[in-house]
mmCIF file of C-alpha atoms in Angstrom:
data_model
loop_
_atom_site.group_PDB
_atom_site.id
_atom_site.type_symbol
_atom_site.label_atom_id
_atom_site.label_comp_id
_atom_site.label_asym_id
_atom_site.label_seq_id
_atom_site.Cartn_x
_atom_site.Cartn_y
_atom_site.Cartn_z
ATOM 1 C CA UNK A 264 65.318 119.491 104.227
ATOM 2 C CA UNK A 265 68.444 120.506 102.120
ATOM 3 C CA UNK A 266 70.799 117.902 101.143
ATOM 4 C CA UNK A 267 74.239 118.137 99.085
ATOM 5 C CA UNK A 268 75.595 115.361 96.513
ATOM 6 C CA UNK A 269 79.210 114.481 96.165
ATOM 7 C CA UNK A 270 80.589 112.694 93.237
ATOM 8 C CA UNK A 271 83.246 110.777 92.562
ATOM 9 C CA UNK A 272 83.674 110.187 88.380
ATOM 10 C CA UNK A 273 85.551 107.682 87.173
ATOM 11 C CA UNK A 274 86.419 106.279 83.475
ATOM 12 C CA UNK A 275 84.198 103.267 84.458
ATOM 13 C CA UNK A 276 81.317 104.157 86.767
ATOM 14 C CA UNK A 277 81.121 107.338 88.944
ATOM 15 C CA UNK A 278 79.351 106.970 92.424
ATOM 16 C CA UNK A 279 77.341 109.632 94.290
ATOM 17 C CA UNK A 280 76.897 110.046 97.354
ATOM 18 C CA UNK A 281 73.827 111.935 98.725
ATOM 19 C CA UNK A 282 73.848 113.626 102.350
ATOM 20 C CA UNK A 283 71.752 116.020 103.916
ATOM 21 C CA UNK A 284 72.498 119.437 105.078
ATOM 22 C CA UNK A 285 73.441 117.770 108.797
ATOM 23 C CA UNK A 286 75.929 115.272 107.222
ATOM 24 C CA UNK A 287 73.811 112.209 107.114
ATOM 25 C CA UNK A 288 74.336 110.177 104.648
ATOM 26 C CA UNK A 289 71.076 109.439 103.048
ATOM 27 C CA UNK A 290 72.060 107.498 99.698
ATOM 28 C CA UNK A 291 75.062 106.305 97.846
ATOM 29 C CA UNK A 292 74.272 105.291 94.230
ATOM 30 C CA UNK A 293 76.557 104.337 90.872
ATOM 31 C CA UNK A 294 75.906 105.411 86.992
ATOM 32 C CA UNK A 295 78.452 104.952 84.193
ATOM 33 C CA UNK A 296 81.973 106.750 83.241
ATOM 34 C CA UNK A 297 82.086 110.482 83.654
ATOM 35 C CA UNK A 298 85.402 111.190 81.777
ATOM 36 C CA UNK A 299 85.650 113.986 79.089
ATOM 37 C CA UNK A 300 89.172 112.846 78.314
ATOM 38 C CA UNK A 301 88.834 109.582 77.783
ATOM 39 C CA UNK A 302 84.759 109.328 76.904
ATOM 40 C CA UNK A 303 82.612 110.585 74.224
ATOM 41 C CA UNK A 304 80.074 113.761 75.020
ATOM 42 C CA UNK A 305 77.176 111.621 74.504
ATOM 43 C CA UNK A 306 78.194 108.763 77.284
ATOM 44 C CA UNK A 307 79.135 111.708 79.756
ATOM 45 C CA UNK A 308 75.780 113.586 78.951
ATOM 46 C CA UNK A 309 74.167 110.335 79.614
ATOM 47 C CA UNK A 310 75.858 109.765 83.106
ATOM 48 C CA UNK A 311 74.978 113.214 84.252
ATOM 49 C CA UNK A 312 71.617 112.766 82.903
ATOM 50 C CA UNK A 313 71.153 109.527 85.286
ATOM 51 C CA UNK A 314 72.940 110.651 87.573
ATOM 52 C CA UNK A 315 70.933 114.037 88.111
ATOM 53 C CA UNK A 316 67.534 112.121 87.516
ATOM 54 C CA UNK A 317 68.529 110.009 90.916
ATOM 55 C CA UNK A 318 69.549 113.224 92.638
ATOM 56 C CA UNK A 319 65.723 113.882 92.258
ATOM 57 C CA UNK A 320 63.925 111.489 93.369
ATOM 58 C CA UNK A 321 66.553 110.907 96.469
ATOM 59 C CA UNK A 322 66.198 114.727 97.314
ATOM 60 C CA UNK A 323 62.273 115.027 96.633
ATOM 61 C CA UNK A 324 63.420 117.263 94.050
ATOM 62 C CA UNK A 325 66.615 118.876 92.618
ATOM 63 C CA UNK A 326 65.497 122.010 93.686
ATOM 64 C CA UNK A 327 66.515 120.565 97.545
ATOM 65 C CA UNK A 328 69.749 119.926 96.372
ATOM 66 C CA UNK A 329 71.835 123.179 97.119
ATOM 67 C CA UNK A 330 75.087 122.236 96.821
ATOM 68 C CA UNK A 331 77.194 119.680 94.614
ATOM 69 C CA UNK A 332 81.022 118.566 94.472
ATOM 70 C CA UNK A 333 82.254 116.940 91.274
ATOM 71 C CA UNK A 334 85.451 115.374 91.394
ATOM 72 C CA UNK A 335 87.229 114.011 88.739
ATOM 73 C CA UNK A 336 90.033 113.463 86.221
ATOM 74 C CA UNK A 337 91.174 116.475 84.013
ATOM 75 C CA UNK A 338 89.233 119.190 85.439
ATOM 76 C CA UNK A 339 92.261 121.211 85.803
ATOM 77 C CA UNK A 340 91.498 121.616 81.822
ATOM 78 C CA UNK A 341 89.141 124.506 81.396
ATOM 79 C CA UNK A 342 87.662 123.258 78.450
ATOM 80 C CA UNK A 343 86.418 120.291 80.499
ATOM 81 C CA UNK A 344 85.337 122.229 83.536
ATOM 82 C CA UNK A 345 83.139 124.101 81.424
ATOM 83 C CA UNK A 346 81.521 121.244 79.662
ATOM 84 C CA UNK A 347 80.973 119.553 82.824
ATOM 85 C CA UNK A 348 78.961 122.728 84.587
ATOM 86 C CA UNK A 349 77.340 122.970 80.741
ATOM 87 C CA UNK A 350 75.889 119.924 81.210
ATOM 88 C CA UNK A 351 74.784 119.973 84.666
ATOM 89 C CA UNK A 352 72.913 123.153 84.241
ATOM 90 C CA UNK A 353 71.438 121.747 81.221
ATOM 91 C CA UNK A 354 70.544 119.064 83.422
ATOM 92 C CA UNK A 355 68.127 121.667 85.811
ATOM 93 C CA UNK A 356 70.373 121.613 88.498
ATOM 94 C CA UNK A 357 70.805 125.250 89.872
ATOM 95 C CA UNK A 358 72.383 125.041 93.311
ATOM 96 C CA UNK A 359 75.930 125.402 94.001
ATOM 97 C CA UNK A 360 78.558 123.450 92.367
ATOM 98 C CA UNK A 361 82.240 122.990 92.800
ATOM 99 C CA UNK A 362 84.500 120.830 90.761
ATOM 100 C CA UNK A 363 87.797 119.634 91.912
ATOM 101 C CA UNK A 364 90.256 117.153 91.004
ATOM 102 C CA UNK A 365 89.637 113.600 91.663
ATOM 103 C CA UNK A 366 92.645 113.164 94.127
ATOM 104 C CA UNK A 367 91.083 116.565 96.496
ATOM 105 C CA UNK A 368 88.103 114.534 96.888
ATOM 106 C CA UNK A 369 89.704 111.255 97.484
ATOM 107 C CA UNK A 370 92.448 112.984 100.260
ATOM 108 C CA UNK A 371 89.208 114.528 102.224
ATOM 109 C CA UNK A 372 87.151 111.083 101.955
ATOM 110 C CA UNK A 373 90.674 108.782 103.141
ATOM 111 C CA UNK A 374 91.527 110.948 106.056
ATOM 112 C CA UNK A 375 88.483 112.826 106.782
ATOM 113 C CA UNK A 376 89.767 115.708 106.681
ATOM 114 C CA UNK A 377 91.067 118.354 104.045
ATOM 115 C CA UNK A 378 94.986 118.366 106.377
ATOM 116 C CA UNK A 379 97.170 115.386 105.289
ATOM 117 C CA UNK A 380 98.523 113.737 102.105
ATOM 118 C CA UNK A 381 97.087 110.580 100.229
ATOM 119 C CA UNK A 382 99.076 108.477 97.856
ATOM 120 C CA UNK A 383 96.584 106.731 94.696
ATOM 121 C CA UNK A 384 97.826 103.950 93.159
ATOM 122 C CA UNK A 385 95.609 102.437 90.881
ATOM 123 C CA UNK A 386 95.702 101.923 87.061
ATOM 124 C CA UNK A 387 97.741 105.492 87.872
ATOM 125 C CA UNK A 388 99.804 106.732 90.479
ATOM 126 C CA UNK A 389 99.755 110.433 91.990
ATOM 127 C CA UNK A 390 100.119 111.705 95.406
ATOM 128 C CA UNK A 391 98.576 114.616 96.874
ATOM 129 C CA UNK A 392 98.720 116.630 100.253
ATOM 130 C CA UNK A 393 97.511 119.686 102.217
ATOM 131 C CA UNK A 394 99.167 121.627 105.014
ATOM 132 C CA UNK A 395 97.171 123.671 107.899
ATOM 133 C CA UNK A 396 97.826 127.041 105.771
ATOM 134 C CA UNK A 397 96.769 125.650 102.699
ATOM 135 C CA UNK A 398 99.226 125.320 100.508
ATOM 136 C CA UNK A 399 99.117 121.625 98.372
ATOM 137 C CA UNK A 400 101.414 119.836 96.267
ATOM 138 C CA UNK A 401 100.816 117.307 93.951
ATOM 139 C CA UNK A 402 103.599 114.750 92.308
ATOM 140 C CA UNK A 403 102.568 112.324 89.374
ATOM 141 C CA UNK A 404 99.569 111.772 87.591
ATOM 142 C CA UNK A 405 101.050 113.058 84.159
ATOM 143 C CA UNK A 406 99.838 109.847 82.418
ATOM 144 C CA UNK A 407 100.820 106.213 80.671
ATOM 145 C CA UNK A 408 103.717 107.375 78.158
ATOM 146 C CA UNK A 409 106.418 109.457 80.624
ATOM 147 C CA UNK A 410 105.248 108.747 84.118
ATOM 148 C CA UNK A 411 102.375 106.530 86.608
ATOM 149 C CA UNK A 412 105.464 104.857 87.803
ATOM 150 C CA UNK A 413 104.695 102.060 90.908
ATOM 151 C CA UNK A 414 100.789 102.256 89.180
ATOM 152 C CA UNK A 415 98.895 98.869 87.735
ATOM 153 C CA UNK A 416 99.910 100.202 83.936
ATOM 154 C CA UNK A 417 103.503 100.084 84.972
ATOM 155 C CA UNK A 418 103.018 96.559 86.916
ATOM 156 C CA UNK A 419 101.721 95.379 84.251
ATOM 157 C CA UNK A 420 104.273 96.519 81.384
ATOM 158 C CA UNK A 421 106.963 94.870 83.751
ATOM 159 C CA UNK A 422 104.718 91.807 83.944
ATOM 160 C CA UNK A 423 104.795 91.655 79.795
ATOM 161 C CA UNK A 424 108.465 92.124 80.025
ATOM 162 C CA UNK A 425 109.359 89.990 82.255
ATOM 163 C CA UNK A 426 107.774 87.290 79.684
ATOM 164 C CA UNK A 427 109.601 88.129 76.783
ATOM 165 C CA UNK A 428 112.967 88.542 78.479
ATOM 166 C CA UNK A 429 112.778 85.188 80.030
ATOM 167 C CA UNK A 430 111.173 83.834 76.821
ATOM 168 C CA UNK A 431 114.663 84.997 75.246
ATOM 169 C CA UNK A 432 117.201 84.699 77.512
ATOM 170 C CA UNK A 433 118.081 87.973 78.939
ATOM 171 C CA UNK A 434 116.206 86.716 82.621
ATOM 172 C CA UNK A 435 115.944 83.545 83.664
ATOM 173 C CA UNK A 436 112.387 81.257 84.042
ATOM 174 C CA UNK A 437 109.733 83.296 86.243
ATOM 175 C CA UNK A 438 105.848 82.075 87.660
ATOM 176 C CA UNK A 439 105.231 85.093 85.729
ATOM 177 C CA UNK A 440 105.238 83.572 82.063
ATOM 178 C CA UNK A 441 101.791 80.987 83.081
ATOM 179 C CA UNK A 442 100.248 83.334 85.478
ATOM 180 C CA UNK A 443 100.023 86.290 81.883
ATOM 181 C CA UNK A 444 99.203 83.226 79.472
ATOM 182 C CA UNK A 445 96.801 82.070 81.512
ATOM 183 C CA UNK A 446 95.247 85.404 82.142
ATOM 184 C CA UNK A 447 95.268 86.305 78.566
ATOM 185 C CA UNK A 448 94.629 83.008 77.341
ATOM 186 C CA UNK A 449 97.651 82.569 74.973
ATOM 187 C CA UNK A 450 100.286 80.289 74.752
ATOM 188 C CA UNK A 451 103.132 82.355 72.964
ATOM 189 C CA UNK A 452 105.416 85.252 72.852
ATOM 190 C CA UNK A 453 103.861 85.998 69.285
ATOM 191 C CA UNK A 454 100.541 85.740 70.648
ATOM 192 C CA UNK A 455 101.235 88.087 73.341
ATOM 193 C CA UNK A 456 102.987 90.715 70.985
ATOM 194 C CA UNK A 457 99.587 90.922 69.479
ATOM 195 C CA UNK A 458 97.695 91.774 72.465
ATOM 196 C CA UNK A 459 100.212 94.209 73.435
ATOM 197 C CA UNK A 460 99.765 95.614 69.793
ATOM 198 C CA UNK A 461 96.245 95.284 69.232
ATOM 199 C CA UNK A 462 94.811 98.645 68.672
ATOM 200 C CA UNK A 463 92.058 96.871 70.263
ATOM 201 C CA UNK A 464 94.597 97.131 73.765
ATOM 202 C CA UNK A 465 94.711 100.037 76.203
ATOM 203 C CA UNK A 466 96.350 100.737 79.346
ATOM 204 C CA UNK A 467 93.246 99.474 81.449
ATOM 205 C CA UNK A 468 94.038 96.187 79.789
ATOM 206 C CA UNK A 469 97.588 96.147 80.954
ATOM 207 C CA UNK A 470 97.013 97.445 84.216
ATOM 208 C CA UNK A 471 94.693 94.437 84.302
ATOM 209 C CA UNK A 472 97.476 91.836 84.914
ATOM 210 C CA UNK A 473 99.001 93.869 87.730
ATOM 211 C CA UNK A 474 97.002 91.646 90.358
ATOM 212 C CA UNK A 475 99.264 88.759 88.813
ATOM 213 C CA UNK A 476 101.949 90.631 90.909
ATOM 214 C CA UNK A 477 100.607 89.153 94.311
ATOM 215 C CA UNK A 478 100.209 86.004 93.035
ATOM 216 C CA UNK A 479 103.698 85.593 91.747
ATOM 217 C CA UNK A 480 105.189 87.265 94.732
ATOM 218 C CA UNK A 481 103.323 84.699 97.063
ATOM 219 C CA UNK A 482 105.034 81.670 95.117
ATOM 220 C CA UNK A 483 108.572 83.583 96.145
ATOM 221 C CA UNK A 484 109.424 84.288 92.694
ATOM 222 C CA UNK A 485 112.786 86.648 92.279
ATOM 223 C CA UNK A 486 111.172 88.576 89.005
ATOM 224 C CA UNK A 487 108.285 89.354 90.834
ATOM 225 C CA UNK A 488 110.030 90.195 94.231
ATOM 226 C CA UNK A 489 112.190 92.916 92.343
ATOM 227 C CA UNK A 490 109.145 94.591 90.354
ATOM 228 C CA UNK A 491 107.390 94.616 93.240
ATOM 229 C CA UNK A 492 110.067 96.177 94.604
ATOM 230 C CA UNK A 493 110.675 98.711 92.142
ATOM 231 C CA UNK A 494 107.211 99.697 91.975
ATOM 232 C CA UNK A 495 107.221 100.651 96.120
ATOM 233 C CA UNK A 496 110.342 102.686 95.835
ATOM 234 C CA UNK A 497 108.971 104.494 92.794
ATOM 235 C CA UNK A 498 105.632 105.108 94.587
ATOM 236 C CA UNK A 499 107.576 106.329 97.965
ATOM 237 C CA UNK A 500 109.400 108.353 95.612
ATOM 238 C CA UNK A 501 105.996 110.068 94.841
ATOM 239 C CA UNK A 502 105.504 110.650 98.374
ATOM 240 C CA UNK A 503 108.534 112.049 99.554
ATOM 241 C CA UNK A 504 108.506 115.716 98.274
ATOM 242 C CA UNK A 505 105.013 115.937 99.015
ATOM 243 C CA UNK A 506 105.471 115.735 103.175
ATOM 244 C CA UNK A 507 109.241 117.566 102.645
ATOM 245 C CA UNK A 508 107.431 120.483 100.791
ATOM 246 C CA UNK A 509 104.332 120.743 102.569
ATOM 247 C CA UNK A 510 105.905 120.025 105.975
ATOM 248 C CA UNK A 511 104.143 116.831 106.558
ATOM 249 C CA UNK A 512 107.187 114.638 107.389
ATOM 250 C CA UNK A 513 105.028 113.448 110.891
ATOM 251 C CA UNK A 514 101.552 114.292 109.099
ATOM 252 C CA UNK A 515 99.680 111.348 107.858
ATOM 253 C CA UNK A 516 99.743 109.723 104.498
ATOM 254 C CA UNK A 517 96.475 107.556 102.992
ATOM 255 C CA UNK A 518 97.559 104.648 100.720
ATOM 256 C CA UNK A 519 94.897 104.272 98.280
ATOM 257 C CA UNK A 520 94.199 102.880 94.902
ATOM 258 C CA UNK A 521 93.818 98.915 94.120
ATOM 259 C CA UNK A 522 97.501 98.327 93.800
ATOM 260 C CA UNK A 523 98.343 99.547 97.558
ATOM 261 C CA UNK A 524 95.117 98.072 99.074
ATOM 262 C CA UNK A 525 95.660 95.117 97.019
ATOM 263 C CA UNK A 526 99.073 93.828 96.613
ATOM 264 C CA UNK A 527 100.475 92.828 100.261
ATOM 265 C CA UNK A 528 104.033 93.217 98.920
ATOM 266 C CA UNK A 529 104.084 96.801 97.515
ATOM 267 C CA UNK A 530 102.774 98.223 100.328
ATOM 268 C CA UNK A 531 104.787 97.054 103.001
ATOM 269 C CA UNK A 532 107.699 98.150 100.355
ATOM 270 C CA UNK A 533 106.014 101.510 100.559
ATOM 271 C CA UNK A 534 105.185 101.617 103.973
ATOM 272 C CA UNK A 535 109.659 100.507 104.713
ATOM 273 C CA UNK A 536 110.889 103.162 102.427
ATOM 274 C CA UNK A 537 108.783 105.757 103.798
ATOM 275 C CA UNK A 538 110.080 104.739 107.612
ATOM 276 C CA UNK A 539 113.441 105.060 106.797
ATOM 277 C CA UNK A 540 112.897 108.562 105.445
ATOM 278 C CA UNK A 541 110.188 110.093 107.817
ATOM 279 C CA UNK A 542 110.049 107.818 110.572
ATOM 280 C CA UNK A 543 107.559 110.328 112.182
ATOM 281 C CA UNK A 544 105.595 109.582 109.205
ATOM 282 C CA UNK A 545 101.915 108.069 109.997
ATOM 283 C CA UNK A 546 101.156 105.740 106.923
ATOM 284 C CA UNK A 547 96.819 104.685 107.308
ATOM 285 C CA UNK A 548 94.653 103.573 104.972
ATOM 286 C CA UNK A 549 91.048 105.308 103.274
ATOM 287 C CA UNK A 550 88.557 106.144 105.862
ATOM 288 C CA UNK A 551 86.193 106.474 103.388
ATOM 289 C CA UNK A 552 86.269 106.719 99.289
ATOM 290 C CA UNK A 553 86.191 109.598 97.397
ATOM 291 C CA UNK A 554 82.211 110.257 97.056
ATOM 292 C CA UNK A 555 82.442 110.833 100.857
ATOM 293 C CA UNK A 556 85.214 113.241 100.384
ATOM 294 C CA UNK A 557 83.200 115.051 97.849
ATOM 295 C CA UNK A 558 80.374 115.334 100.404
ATOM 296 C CA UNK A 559 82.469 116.755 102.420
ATOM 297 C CA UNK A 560 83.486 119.249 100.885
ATOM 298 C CA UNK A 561 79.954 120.187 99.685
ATOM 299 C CA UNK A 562 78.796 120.287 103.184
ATOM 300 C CA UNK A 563 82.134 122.901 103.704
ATOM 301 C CA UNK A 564 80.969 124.885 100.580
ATOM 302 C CA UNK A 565 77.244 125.232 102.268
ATOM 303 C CA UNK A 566 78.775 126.091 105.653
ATOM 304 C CA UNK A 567 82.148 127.153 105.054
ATOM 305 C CA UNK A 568 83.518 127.251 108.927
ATOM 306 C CA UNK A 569 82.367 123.245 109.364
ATOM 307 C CA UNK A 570 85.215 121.255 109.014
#
């Protein structure tokens, strides 16, 4: 039996998924991060080194494994494309390999298909889409410091400021101000200033309030209500020329990513902007996560008329 392996690396852990050559899914497994960009060479030799070492024994073998798709953040750089298929080589593997971007994989794993358009949200935001003739678009994803606008990061910033302009004046008293000191177990504008400041702080760690969002939201208060509204109409905003260039107004859109599966009050200010501008539009949620996607597209790499 030949079987493929589709991978889905993250910054935290990076799943596999193992099918074989039929499409059956015959193991889905998680290792560590598997990010050049944001983790050392050693750590991502490490991961692949696991990773591929699991591949084995699941396949009887890595010589059974005949085709792999990697997706992931950054491979658009060639400098990390080529240290990835470095490594993996190194590794023994010597089937096929393909690596894509992280949001390919994802589109093919929510919709189940390669057609359609898929909108992430997470500690990020980017949409992607495909037509029928193949042409793709992609809007977002350009990082932290000038965009990820509607993503956790940018929740969470708005969270932070929403403290310190209450804490001053410029707002008035918001559910927000407990729900962050609690969180961050502080008591004080100056203490929060130093977490914001830390060098010890990243942008996981202020994406890491944004499920404060829902909670705030659900006690009706109007600071929350207006970031979370903010944060829909940037993220439809993402969306829009992605169905009006690709033709998709009545495709189908994926909402993905732990701020649109998670916060109630986003989405459905996602789901209302979107109406009002393609109300042919067909908003769904994921199928099935990324590592299925990248199966998928391994299986259309082996046999390139399936699917």
């Amino acid at each position: 039996m030949r079987y493929v392996v589709g991978i889905d690396g993250g910054g935290t852990k990076t799943k596999a998924t193992v099918a074989d050559e039929t499409g059956n899914i015959v193991r889905s497994f998680a290792v560590g991060p598997l990010n050049l960009n944001g983790q050392d060479a050693g750590s991502v030799e490490q991961t692949l080194g696991h990773l591929l070492q699991i591949t084995t024994e699941v396949c009887g073998g890595l010589d059974h494994c005949v085709q792999m798709c990697l997706g992931a953040a950054g491979i658009s750089n060639p400098a990390v494309a080529e240290r990835l298929t470095t490594l993996i080589r190194s590794g023994g593997y010597r089937g096929g390999l393909d690596l894509v971007g992280d949001h390919e994989t994802a589109l093919c794993g929510a919709l189940d298909r390669s057609i359609g358009m898929i909108l992430i949200a997470g500690t990020g935001s980017i949409c992607f889409g495909r037509n029928a003739r193949g042409e793709t678009h992609r809007t977002g994803g350009f990082g932290h410091l000038i965009d990820d606008e509607g993503s956790g990061y940018f929740i969470g910033r708005e969270l932070l400021s929403a403290v310190v302009r209450a804490a001053d004046g410029r707002s008035g008293p918001t559910a927000i101000t407990e729900l962050v000191y609690a969180q961050l177990e502080i008591d004080s504008v100056r203490q929060l200033i130093g977490f914001v400041y830390s060098k010890d702080t990243n942008k996981k760690d202020i994406a890491a309030l944004a499920p404060l969002l829902s909670q705030a939201c659900e006690l009706g208060d109007s600071t929350a209500l207006a970031i979370a509204r903010r944060s829909a109409i940037a993220l439809a905003e993402l969306a829009a020329p992605v169905a009006s260039r690709l033709a998709l107004e009545e495709g189908e859109l994926a909402l993905a990513g732990s701020v649109l599966l998670r916060s109630a009050h986003v989405q459905a200010g996602v789901r209302e902007a979107l109406s009002e501008r393609f109300p042919r539009l067909t908003c769904t949620l994921p199928k099935h996560d990324a590592a299925y996607g990248a199966v998928m597209l391994a299986l259309r790499a082996l046999a390139p008329g399936r699917g």
